[in-house]
XYZ file of C-alpha atoms in Angstrom:
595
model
C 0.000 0.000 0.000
C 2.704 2.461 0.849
C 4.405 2.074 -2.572
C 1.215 3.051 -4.147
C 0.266 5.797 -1.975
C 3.574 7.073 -2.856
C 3.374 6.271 -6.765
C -0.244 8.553 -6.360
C 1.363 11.124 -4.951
C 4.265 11.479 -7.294
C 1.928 11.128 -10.264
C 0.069 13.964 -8.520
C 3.122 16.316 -7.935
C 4.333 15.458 -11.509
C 1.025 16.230 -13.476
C 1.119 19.558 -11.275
C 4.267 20.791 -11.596
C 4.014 20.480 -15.323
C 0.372 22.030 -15.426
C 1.780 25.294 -14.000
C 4.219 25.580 -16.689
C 6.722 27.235 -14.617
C 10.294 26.457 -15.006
C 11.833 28.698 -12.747
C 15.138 29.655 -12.834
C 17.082 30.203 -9.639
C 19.976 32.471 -9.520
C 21.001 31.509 -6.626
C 21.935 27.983 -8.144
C 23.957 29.461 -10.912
C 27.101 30.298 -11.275
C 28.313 33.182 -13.724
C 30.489 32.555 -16.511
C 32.533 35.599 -17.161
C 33.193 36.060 -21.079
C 36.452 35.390 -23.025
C 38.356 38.871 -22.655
C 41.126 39.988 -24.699
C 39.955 43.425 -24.109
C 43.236 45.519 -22.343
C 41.681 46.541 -18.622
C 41.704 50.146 -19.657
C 38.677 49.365 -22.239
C 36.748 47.548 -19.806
C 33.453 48.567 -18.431
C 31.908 49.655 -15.158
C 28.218 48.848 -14.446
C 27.118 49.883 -10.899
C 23.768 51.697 -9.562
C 21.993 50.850 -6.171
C 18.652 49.168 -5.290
C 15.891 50.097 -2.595
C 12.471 48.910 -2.032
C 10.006 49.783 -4.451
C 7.356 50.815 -1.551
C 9.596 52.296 0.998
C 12.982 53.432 -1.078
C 14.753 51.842 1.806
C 18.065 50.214 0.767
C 17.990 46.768 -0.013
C 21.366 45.196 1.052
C 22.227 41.242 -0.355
C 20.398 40.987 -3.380
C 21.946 39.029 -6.108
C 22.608 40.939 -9.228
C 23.230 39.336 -12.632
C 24.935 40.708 -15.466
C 24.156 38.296 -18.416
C 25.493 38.339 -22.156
C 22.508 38.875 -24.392
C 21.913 37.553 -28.203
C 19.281 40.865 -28.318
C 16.485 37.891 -28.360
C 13.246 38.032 -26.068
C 13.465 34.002 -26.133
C 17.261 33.474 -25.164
C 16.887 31.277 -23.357
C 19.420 30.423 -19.354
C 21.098 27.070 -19.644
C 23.504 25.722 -17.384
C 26.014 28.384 -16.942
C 25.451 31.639 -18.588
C 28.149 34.091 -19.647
C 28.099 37.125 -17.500
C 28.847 38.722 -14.146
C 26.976 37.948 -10.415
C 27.511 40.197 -7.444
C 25.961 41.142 -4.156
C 24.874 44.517 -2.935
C 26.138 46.319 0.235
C 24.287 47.202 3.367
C 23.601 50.802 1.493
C 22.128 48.783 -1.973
C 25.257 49.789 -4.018
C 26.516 47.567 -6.535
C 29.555 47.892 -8.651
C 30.797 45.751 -11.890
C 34.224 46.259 -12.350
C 36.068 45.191 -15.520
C 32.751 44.276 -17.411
C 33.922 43.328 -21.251
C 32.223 45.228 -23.748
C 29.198 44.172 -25.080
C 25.820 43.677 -24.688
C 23.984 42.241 -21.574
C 21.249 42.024 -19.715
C 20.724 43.264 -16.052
C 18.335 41.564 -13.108
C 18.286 41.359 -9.722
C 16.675 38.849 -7.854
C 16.364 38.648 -3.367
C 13.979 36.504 -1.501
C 10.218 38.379 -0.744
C 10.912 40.458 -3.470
C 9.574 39.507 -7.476
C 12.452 39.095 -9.707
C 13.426 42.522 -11.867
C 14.523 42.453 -15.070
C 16.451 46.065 -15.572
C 14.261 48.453 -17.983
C 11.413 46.156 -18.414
C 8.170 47.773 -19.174
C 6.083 44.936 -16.992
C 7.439 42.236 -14.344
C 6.893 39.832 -17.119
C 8.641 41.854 -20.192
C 11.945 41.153 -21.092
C 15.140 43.354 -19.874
C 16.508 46.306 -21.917
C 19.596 45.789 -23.306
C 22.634 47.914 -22.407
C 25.201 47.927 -24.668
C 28.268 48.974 -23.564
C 31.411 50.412 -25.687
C 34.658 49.854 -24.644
C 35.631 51.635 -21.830
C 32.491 52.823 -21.261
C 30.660 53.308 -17.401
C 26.850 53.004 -16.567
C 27.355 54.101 -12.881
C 23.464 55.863 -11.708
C 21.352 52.480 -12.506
C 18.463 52.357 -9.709
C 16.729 49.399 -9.111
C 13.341 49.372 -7.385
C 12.580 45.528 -6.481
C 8.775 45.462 -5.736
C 7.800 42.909 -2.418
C 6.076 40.166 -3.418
C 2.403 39.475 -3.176
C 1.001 36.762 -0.858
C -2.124 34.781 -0.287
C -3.034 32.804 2.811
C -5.765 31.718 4.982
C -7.769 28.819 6.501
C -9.379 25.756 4.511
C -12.021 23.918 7.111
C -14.374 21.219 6.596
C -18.389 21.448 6.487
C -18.640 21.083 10.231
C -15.449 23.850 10.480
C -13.090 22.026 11.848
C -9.439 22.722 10.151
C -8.718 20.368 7.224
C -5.271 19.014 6.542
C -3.463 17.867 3.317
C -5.886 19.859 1.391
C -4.528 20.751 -2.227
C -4.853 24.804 -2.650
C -4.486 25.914 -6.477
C -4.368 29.290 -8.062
C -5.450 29.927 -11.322
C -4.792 32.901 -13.735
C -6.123 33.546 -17.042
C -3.861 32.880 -20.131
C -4.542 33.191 -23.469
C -3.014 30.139 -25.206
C -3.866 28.748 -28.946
C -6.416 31.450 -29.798
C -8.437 30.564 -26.471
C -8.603 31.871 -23.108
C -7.899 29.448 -19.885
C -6.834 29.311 -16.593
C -3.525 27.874 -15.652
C -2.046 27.075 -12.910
C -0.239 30.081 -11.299
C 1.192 28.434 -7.836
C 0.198 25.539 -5.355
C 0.220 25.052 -1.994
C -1.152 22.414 0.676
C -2.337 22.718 4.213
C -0.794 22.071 7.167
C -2.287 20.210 10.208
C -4.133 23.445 11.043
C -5.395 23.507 7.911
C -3.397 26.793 7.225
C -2.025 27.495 3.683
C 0.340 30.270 2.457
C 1.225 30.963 -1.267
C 3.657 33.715 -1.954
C 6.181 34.940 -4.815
C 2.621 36.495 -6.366
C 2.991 39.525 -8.944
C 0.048 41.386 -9.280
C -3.314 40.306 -11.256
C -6.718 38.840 -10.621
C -6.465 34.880 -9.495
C -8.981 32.354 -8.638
C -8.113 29.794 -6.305
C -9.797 26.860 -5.348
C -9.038 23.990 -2.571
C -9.031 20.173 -3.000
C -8.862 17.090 -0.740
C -5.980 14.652 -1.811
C -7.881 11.867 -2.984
C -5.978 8.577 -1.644
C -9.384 7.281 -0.337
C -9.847 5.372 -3.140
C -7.320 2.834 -2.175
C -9.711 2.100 0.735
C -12.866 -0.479 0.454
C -15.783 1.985 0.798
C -18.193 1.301 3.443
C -21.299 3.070 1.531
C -23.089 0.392 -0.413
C -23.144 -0.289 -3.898
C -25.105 1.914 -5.789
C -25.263 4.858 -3.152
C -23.625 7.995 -3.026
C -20.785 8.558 -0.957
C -20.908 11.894 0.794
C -17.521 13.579 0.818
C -15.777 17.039 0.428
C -15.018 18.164 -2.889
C -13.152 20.717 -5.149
C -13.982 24.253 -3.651
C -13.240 27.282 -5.386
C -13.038 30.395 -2.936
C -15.114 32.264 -1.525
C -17.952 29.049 -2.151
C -17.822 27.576 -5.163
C -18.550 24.269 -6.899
C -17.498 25.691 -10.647
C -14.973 28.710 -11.828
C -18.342 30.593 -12.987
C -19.367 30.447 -9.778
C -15.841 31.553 -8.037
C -14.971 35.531 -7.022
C -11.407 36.461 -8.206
C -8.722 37.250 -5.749
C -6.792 40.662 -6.482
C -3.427 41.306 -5.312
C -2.048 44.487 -5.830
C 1.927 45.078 -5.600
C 3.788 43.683 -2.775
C -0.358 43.363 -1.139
C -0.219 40.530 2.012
C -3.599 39.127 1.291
C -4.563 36.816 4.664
C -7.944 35.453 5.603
C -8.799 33.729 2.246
C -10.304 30.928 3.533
C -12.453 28.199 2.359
C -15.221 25.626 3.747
C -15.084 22.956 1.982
C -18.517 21.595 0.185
C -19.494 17.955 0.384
C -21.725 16.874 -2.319
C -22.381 13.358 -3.592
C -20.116 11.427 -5.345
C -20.074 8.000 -7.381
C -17.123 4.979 -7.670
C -15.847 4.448 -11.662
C -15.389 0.700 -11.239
C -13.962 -0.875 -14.740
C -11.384 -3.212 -15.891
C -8.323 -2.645 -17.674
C -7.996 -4.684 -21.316
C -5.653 -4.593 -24.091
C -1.939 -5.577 -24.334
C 0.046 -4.413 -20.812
C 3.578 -3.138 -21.019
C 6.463 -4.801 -19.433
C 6.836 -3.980 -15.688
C 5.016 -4.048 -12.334
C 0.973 -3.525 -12.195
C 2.443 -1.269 -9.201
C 3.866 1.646 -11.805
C -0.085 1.814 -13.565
C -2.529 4.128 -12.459
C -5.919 4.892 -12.958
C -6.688 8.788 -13.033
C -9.716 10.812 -13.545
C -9.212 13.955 -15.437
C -12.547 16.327 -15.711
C -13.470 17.483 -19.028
C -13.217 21.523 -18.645
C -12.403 23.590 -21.428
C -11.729 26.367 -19.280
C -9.474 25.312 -16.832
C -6.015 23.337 -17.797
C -5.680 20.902 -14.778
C -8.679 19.499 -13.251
C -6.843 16.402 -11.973
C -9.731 13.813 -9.917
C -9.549 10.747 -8.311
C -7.029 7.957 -8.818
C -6.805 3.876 -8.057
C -3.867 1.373 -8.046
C -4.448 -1.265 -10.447
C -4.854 -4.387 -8.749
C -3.674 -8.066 -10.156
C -7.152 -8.812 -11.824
C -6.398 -5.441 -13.859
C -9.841 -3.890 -12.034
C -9.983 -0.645 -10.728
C -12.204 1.682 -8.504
C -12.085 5.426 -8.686
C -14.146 6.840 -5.378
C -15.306 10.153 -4.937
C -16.632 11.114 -8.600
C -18.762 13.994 -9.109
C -21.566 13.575 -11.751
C -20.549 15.155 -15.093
C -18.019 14.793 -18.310
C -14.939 12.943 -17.335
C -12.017 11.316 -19.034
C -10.405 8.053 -17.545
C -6.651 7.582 -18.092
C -4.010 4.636 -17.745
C -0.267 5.769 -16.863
C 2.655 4.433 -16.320
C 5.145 6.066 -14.086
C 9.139 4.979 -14.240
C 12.610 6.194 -15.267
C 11.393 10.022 -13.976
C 8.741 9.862 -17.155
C 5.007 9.518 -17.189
C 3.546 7.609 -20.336
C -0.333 7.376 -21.389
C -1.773 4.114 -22.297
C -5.621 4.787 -22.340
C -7.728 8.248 -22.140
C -11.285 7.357 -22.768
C -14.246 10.130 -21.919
C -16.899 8.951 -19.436
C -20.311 10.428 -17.953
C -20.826 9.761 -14.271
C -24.746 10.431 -13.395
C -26.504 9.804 -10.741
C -25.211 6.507 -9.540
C -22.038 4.666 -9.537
C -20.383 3.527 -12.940
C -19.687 -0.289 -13.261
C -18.712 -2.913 -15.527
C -16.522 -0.019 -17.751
C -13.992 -1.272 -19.831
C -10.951 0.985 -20.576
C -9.163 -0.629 -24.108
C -5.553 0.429 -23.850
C -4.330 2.562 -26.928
C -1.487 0.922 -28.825
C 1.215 3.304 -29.072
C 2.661 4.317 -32.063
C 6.249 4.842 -33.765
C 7.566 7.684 -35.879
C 10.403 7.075 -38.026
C 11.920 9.527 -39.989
C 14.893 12.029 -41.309
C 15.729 15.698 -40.961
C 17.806 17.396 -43.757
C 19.764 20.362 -43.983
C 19.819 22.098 -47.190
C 21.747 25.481 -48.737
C 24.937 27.067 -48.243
C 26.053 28.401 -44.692
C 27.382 31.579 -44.253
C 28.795 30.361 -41.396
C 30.386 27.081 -39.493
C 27.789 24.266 -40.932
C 25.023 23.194 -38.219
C 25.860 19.589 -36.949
C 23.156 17.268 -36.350
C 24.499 16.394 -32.993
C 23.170 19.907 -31.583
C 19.985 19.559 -32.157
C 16.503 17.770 -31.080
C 12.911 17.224 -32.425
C 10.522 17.953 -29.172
C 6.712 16.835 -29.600
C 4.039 18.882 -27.409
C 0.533 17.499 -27.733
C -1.705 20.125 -28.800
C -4.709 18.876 -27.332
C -5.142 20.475 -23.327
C -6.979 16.953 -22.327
C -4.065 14.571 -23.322
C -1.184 17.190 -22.293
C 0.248 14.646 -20.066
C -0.299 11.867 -23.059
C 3.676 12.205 -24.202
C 6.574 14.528 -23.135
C 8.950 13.501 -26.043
C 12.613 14.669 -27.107
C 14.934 12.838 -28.738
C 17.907 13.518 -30.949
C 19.074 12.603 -34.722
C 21.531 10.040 -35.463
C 24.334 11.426 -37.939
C 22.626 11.075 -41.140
C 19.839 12.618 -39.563
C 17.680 9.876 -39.414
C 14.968 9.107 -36.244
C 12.778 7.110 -34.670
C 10.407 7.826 -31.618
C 8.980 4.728 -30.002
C 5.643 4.525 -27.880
C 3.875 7.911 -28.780
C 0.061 8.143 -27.330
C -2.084 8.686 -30.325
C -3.155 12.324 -30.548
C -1.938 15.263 -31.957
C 1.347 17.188 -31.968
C 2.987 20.268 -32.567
C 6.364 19.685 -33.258
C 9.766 22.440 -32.676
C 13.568 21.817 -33.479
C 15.446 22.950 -30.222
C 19.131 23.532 -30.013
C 21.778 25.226 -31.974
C 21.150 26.013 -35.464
C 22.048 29.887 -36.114
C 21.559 30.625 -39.905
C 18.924 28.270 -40.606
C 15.211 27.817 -40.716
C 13.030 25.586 -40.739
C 11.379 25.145 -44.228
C 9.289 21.827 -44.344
C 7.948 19.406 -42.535
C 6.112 16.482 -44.319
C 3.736 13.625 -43.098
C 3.378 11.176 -45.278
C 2.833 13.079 -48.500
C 1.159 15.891 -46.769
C 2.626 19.469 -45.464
C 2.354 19.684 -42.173
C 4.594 22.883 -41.553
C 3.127 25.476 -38.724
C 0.171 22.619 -38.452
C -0.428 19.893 -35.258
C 0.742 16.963 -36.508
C -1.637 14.100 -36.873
C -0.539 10.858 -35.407
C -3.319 8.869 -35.722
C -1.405 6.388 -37.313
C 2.353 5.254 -37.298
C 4.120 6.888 -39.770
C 7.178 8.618 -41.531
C 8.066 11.969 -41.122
C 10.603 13.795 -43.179
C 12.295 17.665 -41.924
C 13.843 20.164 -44.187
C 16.054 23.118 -42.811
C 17.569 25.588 -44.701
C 20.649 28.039 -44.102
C 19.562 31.402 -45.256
C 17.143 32.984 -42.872
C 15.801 36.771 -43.003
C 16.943 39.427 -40.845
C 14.198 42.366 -39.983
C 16.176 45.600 -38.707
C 15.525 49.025 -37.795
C 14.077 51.662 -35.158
C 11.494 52.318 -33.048
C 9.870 56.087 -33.244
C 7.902 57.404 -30.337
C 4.467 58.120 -30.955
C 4.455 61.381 -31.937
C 7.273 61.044 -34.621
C 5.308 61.672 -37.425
C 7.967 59.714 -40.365
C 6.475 57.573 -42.488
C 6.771 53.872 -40.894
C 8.301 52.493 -44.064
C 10.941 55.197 -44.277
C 14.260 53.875 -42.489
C 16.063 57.268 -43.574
C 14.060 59.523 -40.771
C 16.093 59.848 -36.931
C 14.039 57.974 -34.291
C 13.526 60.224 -31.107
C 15.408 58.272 -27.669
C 12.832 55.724 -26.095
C 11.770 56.842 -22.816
C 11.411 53.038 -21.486
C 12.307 50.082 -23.617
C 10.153 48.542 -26.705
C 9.407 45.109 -27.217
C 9.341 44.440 -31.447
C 7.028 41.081 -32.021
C 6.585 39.815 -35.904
C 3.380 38.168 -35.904
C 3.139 35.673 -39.224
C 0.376 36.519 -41.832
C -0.463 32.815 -40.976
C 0.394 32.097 -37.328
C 1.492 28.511 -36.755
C -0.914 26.636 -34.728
C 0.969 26.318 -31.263
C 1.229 30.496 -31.497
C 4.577 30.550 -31.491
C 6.084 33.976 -32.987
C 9.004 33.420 -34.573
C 11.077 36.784 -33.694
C 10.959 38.836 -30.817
C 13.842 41.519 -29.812
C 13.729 44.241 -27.397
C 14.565 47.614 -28.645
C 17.464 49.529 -27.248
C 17.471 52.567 -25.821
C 18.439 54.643 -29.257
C 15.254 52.861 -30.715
C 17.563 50.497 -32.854
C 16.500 46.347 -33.092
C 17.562 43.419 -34.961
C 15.377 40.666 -35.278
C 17.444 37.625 -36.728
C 17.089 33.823 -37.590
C 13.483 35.019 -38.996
C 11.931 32.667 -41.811
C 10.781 33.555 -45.001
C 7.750 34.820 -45.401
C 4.983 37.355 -44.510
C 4.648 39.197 -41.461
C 3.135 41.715 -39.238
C 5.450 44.082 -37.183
C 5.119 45.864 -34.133
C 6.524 47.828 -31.600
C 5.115 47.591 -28.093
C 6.186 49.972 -25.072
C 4.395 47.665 -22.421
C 2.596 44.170 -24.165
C 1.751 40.906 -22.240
C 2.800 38.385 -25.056
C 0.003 36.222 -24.211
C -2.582 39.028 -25.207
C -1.118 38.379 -28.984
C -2.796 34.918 -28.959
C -5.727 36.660 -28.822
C -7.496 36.806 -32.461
C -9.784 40.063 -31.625
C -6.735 42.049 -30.526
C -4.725 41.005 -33.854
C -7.280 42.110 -35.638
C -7.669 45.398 -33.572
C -3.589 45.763 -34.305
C -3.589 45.074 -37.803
C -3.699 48.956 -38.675
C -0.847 49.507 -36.480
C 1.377 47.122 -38.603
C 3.788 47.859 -40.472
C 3.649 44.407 -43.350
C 6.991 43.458 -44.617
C 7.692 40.491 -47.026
C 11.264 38.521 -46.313
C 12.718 36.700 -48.437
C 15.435 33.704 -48.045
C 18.920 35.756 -46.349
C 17.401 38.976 -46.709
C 18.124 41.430 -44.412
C 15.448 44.017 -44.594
C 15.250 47.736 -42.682
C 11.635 48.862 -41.203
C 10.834 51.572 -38.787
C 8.058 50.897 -36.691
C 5.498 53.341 -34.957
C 5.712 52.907 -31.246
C 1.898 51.363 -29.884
C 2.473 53.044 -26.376
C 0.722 51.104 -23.040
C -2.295 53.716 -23.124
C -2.568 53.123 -26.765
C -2.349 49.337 -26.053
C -4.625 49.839 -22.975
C -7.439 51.641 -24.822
C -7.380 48.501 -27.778
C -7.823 45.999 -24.645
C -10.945 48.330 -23.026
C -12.729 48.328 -26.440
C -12.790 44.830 -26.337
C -13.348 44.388 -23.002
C -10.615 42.845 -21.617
C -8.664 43.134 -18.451
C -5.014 42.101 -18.778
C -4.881 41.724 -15.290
């Protein structure tokens, strides 16, 4: 029994860890590289400033300051070890870089109860301005406001108020994602044996949250008898709340302590899933299967249920089902992976569900090859560098597959036991001066499309050396040059720009293919951009998310300035800066709060 309980509860950390989406990245963890310098000491830089408290303009002594190298792209990404500088401040918030190699970086600081700060970013969530520095050059007056972080925290009890332990808190947050609007996960918490919970690092925004018993009663033989409901409590959302339409949202402001959100739980009736499992079982213990129940919610990502061991006759019984749309899933846990075996929709009514049968899927193979085509203007791309990842596209089987693998020499691939569904797919790694031009299924172009993979079958990649470079300025708003002319002198930026090409034809994961942030003289350089038609804009404060949203394209396809790029051009645009009350008025008229 304890090796399941503890197989449950990994499967239920695992599926909400990777709900939330939220890889952090700790500085504290990583070490600085400093960059290869040939650079004479006289012609090195000086980067110092001081930060206080956003609220209070107190000093803020021992926070971690990080001076990274920057490639000028809003998706660089932190691996490892990054190239740069790491310091503390003093007990007066000073902080001095000494001997800083010329270049370009990026500047954050990071200290526990504070959010993390990205130097000259228009929101908490924007990218960090880019300082370039000249050789011998010193940026010594840099103030840094860190703003506290929010926090949420309160009570959970059960019906008859007494304080409920191990209870699952979740916040939510709206995200726009694939042309729809849902609610992720934001953070998690649990409650302690007084039933308290705390969840803090918050930034500031609208959140729902709602409060869930673990569910490891269904290892248990119920004592209600067959047929009957079984009377227990259920997902809450706060203030008292079965559903998110029925839910109030929570708003923290910045650095707001929010305490007394508390919760009594509701009990309602709820129904057993019994079934059997049937189809061909993979190698290994019936200890690494599990039997989940997923609810089917288009609004909100992870609505993870109840959950059963497998037992040696390959039943199962799910307790503690609310009536409704459900999906039934088979996993196997092992190696530090999760893999899908069965996801089959079910409608619990008013009774329990027997007698179900859940088929397992068999899992498919991909074979294929990738090929690189064209003349480099550089060192030639190895194969070695680089790796195919497969996301499913579908929000019900996102734990289905969690796939990357990489290409044998020739370029050639296979990927073994994928879960029937469908894919986006995205080349990650090293491959400056290149694109990706093609991607076939079968005999069908699948390129910026989710991958079917109904069916085993063969899959063949073409990349290309010669992708388009976009560069040019940003003008304030009142520059009144033509936004095509690249001739006319772009006035200083008050605050940095964020420049986002949106496709003609956006893929179907969303993914925008080149992002920069503008420097302070206005000037950009979008690079490794492919071919093709595009939408350009300049944003002085822009959630990225918002841009999934097909009302606000429309709204911003005035604004645009349309360029056409062809293979290795390199093409010069200036582009009309959309300020935030600009940007703020386009979200009112539509009625949306980008919280």
């Amino acid at each position: 029994m304890r090796c399941i309980l503890s197989q449950l509860s990994a499967l239920t950390f695992f599926l909400a860890a990777f709900a939330s989406a939220q890889i952090s990245f700790n500085p504290q963890t990583q070490q600085a590289t400093p960059p290869p310098s040939n650079t004479p000491p006289e012609q090195r830089c000086i980067v110092a400033g001081r930060v206080t408290n956003a609220q209070t303009g107190e000093p803020l002594k021992k926070v971690l300051l990080r001076l990274d190298v920057s490639t000028g792209k809003l998706t660089a990404s932190r691996t490892n070890a990054p190239e740069g500088y790491a310091i503390s401040s003093d007990t007066e918030g000073n902080f001095h870089f000494d001997g800083v190699e010329p270049g370009s970086y990026t500047l954050s600081a990071h200290k526990t109860g504070f959010l993390d700060y990205n130097y000259g970013a228009a929101t908490l969530r924007s990218p960090a301005r880019i300082l370039t520095l000249a050789p011998a050059q010193q940026l010594t007056a840099l103030d840094i406001a860190l703003q506290r972080q929010g926090v949420i925290s309160g009570k959970v009890f059960d019906e008859d108020g007494d304080p409920a332990p191990s209870v699952n808190i979740q916040l939510l947050r709206s995200w726009w994602t694939h042309g729809k609007l849902q609610y992720l996960p934001a953070s998690s918490s649990a409650t302690n044996d007084l039933g308290e919970y705390r969840i803090s690092n918050l930034t500031p925004g609208k959140y729902y949250l709602f409060a869930e018993p673990q569910d490891f009663a269904s290892l248990q033989q119920s004592a209600i008898a067959p047929g009957k409901p079984d009377i227990r409590p259920v997902r809450t959302y706060y203030p008292d709340a079965l559903t998110l339409a029925g839910a109030t949202p929570i708003e923290i402001k910045a650095g707001q302590d929010a305490p007394g959100v508390d919760i009594r739980l509701h009990a309602a009736a709820t129904y057993h899933v019994r079934g059997k499992i049937a189809g061909s079982l993979p190698e290994g213990d019936l200890d690494r299967l599990i039997v989940t129940i997923t609810t089917q919610n288009d609004e909100v990502f992870w609505a993870f249920g109840g959950q059963s061991a497998i037992q040696k006759d390959l039943s199962f019984d799910v307790a503690g089902v609310a009536p409704g749309a459900h999906i039934v899933n088979v996993s196997r846990m092992g190696g530090g992976s999760l893999r899908f075996l069965a996801h089959q929709p079910i409608d619990v009514g008013s009774s329990d569900l027997t007698g179900l049968i859940v088929n397992l899927v068999p899992l498919l193979s991909l074979r294929g090859q990738i090929r690189i085509e064209g003349t480099p203007a550089g060192p030639p791309v190895s194969l070695s560098t680089l790796r195919m990842s497969l996301t499913p596209a579908d929000r019900t089987s996102m734990f289905a597959s969690l796939n990357q693998i990489a290409f044998k020499p020739d370029g050639a691939f296979t990927l073994e036991n994928i879960f029937p569904g469908k894919y986006f797919l995205r080349l990650v790694g090293t491959r400056d001066g290149t694109y990706l031009k093609s991607v076939r299924l079968g005999q069908e172009e699948m390129l910026g499309k989710a991958l079917d993979l109904s069916a085993s079958g063969e899959l063949d990649i073409l990349v290309r050396y010669g992708p388009a470079e976009v560069d040019g300025t940003v003008a304030k708003p009142d520059n009144t040059a033509s936004a095509s002319d690249s001739q006319s002198s772009p006035q200083t930026l008050a605050s940095p720009a964020t420049v986002i090409l949106v496709p003609e034809s956006p893929d179907a994961d969303g993914a925008a293919p080149g992002q920069s942030t503008a420097r302070a003289d206005g000037s950009f350089s979008v690079k490794q951009v492919p071919p093709g038609r595009y939408r350009a804009y300049a944003f002085e404060q822009v959630e990225s998310e918002l841009l999934q949203n097909p009302d606000v394209l429309a709204q911003l396809q005035p604004m645009a300035v349309e360029i056409d790029l062809k293979e290795n051009e390199k093409k010069q645009i200036q582009l009309p800066l959309i300020s935030a009350a600009q940007f703020q008025q386009l979200l009112d008229r539509l009625g949306i709060d980008p919280q």
